[in-house]
PDB file of C-alpha atoms in Angstrom:
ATOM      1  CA  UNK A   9     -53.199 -10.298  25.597  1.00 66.00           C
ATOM      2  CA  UNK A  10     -52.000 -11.078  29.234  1.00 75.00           C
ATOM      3  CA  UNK A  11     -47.805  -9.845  29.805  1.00 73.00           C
ATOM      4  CA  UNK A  12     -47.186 -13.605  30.091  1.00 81.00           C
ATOM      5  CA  UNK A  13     -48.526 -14.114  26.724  1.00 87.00           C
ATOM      6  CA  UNK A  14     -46.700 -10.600  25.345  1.00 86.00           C
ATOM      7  CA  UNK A  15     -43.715 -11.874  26.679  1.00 85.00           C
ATOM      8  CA  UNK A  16     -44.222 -15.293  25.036  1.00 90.00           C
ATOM      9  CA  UNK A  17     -44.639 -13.977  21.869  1.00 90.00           C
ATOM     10  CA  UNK A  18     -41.129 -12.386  22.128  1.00 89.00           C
ATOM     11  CA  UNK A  19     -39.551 -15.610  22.898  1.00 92.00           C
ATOM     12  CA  UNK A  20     -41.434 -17.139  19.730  1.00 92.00           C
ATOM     13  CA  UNK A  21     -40.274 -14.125  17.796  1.00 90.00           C
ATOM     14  CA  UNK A  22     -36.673 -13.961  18.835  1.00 90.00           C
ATOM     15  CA  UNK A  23     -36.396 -17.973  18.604  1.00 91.00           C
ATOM     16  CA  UNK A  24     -37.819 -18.724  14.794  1.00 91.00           C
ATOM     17  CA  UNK A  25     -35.035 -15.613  13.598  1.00 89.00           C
ATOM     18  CA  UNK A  26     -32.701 -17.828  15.150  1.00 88.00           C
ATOM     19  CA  UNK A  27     -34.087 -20.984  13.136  1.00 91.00           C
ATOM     20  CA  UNK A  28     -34.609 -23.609  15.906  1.00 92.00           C
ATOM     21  CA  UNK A  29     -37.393 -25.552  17.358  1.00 93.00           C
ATOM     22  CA  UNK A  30     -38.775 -24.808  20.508  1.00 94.00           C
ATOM     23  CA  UNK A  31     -37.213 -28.340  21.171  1.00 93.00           C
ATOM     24  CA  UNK A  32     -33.950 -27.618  20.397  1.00 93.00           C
ATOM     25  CA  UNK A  33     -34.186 -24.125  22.429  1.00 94.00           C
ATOM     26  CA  UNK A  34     -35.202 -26.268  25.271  1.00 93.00           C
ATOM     27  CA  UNK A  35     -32.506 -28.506  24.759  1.00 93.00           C
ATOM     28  CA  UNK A  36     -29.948 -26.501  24.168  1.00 93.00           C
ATOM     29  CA  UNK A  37     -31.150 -25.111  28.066  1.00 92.00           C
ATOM     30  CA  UNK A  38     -31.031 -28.226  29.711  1.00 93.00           C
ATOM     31  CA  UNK A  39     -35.229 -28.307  29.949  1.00 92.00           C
ATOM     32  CA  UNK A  40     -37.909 -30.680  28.940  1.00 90.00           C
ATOM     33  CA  UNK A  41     -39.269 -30.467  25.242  1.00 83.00           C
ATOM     34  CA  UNK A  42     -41.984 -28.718  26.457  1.00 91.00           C
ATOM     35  CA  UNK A  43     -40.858 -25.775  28.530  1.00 92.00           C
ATOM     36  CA  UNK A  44     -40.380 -23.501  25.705  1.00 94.00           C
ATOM     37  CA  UNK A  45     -43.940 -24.153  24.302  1.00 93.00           C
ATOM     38  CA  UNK A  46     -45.639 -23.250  27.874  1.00 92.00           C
ATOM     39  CA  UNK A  47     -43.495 -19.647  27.915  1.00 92.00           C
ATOM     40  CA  UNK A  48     -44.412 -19.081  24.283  1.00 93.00           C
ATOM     41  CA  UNK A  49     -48.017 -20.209  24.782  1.00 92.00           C
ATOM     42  CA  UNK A  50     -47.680 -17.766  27.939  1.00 89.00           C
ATOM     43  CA  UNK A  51     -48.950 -20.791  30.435  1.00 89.00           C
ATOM     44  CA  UNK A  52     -45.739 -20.496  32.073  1.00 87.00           C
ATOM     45  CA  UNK A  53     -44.457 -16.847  33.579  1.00 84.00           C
ATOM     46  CA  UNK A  54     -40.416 -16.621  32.689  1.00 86.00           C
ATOM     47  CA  UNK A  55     -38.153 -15.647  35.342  1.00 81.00           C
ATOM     48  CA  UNK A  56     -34.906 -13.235  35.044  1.00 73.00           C
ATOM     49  CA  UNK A  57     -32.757 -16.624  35.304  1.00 78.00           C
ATOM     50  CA  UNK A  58     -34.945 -18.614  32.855  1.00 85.00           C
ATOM     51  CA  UNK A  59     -34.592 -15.133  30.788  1.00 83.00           C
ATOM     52  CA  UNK A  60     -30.746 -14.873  31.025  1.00 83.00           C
ATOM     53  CA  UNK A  61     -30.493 -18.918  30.126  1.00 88.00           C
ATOM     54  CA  UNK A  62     -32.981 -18.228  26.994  1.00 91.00           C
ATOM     55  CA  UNK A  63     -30.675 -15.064  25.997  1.00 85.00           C
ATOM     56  CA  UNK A  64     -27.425 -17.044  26.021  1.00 86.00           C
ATOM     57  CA  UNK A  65     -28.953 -19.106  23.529  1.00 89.00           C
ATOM     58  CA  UNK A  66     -30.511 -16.751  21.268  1.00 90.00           C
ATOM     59  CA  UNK A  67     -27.968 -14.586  21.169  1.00 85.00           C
ATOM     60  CA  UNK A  68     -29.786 -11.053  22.771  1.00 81.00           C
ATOM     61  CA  UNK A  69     -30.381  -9.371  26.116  1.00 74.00           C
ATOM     62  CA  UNK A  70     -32.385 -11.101  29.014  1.00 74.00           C
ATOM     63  CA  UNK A  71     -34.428  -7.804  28.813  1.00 71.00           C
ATOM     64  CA  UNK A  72     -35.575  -8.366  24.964  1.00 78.00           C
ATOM     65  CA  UNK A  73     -37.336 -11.471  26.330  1.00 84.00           C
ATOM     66  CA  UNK A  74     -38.869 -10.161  29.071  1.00 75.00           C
ATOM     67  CA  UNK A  75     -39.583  -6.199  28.150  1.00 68.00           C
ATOM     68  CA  UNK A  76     -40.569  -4.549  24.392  1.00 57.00           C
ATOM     69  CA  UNK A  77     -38.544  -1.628  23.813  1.00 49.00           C
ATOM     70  CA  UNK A  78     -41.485   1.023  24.511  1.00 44.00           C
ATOM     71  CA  UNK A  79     -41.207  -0.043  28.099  1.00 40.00           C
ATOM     72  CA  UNK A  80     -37.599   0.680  28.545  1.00 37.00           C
ATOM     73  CA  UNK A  81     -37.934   4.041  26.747  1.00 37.00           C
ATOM     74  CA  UNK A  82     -40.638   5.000  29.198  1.00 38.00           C
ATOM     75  CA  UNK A  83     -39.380   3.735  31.955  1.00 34.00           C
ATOM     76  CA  UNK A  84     -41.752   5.487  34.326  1.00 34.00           C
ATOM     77  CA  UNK A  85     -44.662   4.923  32.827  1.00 31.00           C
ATOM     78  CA  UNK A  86     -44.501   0.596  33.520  1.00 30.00           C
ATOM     79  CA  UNK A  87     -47.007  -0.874  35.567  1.00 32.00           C
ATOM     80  CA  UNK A  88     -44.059  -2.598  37.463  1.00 34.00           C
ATOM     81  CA  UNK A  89     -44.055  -6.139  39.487  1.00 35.00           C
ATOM     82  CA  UNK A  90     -41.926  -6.610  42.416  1.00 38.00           C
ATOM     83  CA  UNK A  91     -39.143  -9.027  41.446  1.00 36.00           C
ATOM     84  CA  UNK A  92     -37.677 -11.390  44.130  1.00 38.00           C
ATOM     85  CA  UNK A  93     -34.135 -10.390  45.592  1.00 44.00           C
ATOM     86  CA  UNK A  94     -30.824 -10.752  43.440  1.00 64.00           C
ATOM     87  CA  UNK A  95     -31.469 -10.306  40.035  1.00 81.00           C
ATOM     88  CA  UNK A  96     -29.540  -8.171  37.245  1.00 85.00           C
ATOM     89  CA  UNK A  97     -30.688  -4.803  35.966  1.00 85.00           C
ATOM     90  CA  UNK A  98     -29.713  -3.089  32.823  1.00 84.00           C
ATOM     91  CA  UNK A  99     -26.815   0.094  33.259  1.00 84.00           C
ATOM     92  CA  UNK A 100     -28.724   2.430  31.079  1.00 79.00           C
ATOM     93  CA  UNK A 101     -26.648   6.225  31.196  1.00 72.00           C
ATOM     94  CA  UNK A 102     -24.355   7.907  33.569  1.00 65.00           C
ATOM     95  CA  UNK A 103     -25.553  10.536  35.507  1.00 57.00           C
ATOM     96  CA  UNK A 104     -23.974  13.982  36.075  1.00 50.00           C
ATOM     97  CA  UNK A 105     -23.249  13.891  40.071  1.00 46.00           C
ATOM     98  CA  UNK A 106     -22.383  17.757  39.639  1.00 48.00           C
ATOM     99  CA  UNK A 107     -24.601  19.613  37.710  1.00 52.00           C
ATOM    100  CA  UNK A 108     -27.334  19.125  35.096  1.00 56.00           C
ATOM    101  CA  UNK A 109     -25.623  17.305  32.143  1.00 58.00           C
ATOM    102  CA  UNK A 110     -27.283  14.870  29.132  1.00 59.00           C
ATOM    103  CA  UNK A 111     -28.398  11.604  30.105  1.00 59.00           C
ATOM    104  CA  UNK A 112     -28.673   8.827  27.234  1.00 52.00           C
ATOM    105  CA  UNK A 113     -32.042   6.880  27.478  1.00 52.00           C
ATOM    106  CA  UNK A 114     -32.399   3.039  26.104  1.00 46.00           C
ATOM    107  CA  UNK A 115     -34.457   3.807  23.684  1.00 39.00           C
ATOM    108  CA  UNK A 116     -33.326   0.094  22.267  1.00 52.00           C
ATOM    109  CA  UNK A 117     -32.545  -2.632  24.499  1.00 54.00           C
ATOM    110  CA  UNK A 118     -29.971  -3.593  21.981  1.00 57.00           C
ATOM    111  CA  UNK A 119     -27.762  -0.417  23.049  1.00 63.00           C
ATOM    112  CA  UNK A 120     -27.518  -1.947  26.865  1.00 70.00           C
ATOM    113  CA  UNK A 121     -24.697  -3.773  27.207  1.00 76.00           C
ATOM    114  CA  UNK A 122     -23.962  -4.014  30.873  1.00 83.00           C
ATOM    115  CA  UNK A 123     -25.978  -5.491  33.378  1.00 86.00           C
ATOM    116  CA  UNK A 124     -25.361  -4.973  37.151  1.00 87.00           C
ATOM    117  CA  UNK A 125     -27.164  -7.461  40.478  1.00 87.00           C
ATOM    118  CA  UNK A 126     -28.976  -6.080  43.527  1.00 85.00           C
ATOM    119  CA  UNK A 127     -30.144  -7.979  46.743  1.00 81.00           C
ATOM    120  CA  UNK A 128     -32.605  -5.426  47.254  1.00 81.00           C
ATOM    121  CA  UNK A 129     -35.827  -6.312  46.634  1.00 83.00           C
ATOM    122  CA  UNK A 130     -36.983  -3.767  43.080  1.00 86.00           C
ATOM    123  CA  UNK A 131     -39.289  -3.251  40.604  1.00 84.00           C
ATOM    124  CA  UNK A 132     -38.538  -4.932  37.372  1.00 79.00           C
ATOM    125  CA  UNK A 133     -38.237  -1.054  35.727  1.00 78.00           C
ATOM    126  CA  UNK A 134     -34.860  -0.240  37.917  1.00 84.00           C
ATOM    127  CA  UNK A 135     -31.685   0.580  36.509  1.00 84.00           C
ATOM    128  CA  UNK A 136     -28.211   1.265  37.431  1.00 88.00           C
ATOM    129  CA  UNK A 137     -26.897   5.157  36.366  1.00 88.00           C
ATOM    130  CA  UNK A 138     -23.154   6.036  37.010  1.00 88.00           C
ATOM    131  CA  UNK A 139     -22.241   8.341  39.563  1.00 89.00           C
ATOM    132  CA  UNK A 140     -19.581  11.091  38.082  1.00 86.00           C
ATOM    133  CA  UNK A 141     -18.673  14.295  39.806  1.00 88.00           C
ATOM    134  CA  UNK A 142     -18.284  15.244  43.422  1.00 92.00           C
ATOM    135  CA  UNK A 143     -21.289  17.125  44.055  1.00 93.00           C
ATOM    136  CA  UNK A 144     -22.605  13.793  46.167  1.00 91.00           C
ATOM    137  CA  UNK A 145     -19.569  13.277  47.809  1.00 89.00           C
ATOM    138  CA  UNK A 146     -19.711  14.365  51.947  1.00 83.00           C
ATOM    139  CA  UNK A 147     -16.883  14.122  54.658  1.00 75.00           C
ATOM    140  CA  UNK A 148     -19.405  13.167  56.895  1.00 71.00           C
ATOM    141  CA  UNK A 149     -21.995   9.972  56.562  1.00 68.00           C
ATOM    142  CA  UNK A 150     -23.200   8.607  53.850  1.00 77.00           C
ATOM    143  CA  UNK A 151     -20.966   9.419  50.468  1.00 83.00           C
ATOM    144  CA  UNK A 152     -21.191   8.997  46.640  1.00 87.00           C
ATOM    145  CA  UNK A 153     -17.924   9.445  44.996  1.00 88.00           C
ATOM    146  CA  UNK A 154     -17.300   9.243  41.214  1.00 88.00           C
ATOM    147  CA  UNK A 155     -18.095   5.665  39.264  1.00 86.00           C
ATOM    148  CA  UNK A 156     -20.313   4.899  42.051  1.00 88.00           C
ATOM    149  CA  UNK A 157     -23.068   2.929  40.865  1.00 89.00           C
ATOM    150  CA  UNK A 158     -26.408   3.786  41.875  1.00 91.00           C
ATOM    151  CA  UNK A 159     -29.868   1.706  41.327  1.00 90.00           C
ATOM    152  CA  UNK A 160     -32.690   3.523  40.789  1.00 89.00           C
ATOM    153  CA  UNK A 161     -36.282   2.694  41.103  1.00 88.00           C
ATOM    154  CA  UNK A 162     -39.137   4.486  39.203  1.00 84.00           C
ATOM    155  CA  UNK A 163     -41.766   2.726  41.539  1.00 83.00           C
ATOM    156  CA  UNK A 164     -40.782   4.307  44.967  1.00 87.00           C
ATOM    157  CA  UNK A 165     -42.506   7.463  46.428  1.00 89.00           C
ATOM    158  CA  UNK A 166     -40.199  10.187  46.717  1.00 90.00           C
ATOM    159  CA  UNK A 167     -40.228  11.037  49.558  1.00 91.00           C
ATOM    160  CA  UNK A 168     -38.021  14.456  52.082  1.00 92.00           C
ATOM    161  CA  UNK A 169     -35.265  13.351  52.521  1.00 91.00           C
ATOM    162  CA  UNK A 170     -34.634  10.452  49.851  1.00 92.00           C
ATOM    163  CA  UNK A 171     -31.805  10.280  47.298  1.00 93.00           C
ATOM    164  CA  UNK A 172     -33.305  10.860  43.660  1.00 93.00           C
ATOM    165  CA  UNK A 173     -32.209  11.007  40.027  1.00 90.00           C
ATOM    166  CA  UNK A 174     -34.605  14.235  38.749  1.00 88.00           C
ATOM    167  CA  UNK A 175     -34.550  15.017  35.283  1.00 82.00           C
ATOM    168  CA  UNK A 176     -35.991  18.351  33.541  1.00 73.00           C
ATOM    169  CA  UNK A 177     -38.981  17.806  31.233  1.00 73.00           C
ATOM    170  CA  UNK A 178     -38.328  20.244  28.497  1.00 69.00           C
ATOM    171  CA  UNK A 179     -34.554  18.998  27.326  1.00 68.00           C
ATOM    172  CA  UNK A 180     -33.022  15.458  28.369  1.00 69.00           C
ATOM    173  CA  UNK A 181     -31.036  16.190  31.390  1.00 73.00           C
ATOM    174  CA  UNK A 182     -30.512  14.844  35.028  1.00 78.00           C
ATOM    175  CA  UNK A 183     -28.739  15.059  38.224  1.00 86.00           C
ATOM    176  CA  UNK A 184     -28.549  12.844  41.722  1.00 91.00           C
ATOM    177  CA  UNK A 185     -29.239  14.713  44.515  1.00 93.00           C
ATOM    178  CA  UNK A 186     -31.127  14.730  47.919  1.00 93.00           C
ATOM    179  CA  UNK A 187     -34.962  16.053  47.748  1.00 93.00           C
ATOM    180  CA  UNK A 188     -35.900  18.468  50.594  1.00 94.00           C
ATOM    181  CA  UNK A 189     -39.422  19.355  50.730  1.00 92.00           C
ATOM    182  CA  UNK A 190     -39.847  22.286  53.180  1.00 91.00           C
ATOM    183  CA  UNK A 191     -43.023  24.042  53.512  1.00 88.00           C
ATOM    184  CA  UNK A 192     -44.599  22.825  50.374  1.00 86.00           C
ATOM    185  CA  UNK A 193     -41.462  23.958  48.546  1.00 90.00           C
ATOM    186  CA  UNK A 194     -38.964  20.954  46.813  1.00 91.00           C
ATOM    187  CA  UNK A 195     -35.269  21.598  46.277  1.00 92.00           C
ATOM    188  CA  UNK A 196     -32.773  19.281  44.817  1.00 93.00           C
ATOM    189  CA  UNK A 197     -29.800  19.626  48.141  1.00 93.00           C
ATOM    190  CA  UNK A 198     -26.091  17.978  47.303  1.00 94.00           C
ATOM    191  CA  UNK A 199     -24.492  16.043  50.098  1.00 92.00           C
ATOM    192  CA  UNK A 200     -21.120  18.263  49.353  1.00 92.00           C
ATOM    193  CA  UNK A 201     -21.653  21.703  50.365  1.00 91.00           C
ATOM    194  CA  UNK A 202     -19.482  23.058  47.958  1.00 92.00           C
ATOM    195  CA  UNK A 203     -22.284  22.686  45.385  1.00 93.00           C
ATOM    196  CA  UNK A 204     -25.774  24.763  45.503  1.00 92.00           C
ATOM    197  CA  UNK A 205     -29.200  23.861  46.141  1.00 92.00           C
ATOM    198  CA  UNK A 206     -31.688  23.862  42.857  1.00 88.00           C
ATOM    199  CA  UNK A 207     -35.290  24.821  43.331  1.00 88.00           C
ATOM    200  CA  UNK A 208     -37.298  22.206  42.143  1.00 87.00           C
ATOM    201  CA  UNK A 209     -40.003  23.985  39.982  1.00 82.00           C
ATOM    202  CA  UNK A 210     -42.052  23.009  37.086  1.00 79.00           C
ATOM    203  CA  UNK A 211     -39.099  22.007  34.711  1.00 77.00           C
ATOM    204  CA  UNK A 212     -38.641  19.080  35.742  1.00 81.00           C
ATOM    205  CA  UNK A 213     -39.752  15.715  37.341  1.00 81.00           C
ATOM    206  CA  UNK A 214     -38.492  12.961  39.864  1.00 84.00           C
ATOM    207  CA  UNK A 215     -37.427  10.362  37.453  1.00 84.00           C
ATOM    208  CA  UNK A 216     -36.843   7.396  40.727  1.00 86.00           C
ATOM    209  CA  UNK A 217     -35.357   6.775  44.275  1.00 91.00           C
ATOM    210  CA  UNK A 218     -32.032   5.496  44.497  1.00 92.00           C
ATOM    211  CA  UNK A 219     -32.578   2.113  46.603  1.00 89.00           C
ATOM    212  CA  UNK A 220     -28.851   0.983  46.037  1.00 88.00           C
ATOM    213  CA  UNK A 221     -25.229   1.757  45.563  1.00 88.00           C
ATOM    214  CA  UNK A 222     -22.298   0.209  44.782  1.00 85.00           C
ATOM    215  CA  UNK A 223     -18.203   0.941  43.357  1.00 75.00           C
ATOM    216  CA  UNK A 224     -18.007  -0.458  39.940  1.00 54.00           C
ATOM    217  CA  UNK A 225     -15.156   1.042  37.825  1.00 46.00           C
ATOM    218  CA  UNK A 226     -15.684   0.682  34.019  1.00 44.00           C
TER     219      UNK A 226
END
């Protein structure tokens, strides 16, 4: 089974609990009668607009449609598609901006309940973490103060010098900092140099690169 036909099959799922037809789905979407039956039949690949129109309708999350719930636990572990530019991805935890602290995974898509949109150009496996803390804050160039919003990407290379969300593999913790790689050796560097520098060592793993930022207050 093809992911056009996986995702198909969650449409078909999610639309006979609801009780309707696939004409009434597409009618109640403004579509021809048989626009639903191509997306179930997985002829048709469905969009992140087609997928929030579908949601409204059925009552559930654009990413039910379009992801199954192992995929969002294991975020790193998709085979991910680039998506075209401004689309929503899901807010999935806050991250400690500080120091190590817990960070809640969607282990259910049903737990996200906030959505954020990007112009950059992502994988379909980003997601938006909460900035708290002032351990990323600087006086000087580029600054992350608390309930900044930052959107990560499991797909891109981490690379010296990029902004990353690294999380330790024996407990569920994480923390946004800078990665310096310096003579073969990785550390985990704050922008505020109040805070220290953590050794990167085998505890833990680069969970994405942040490839956008914005202030949302909650």
């Amino acid at each position: 089974m093809n992911k056009k036909q996986e995702v198909g099959k969650r449409l078909k799922h999610f639309r006979e609990n609801k009780g309707i037809s696939q004409k009434t789905l597409a009618e109640l979407c403004g579509w021809g009668a048989s626009r639903v039956g191509n997306y179930e039949a997985g002829v048709r690949s469905i969009n992140l607009d087609d997928a929030e129109v579908l949601a409204e309708h059925l009552g559930i999350a654009p990413y039910q449609i379009l992801f199954d719930s192992a995929e969002l636990a294991n975020t790193s572990a998709i085979k991910v598609t680039p998506l075209s530019s401004k689309a929503s991805y899901p807010v999935i935890s806050s991250v400690q901006a500080g120091m190590w602290k817990e960070a809640c995974e969607p282990y259910t898509i049903d737990e996200i309940d906030t959505f954020l949109e990007t112009t950059e150009r992502v994988s379909d496996c980003s997601f938006w973490l909460k900035v708290e803390g002032e351990s990323m804050m600087s006086a000087n160039g580029v600054s992350f103060p608390p309930d900044t919003m930052i959107l990560i990407d499991p797909s891109v290379e981490a690379e010296n010098g990029k902004l990353v969300v690294a999380k330790l593999d024996d407990v569920n913790e994480a923390t946004f900092k800078k990665l310096v790689i310096d003579s073969g050796r990785r550390f985990l560097k704050p922008l505020n140099n109040d805070f220290p520098i953590l050794p990167v060592h085998g505890n833990c793993k680069i969970v994405g690169v942040v490839v956008d930022a914005k202030l949302k207050l909650f």
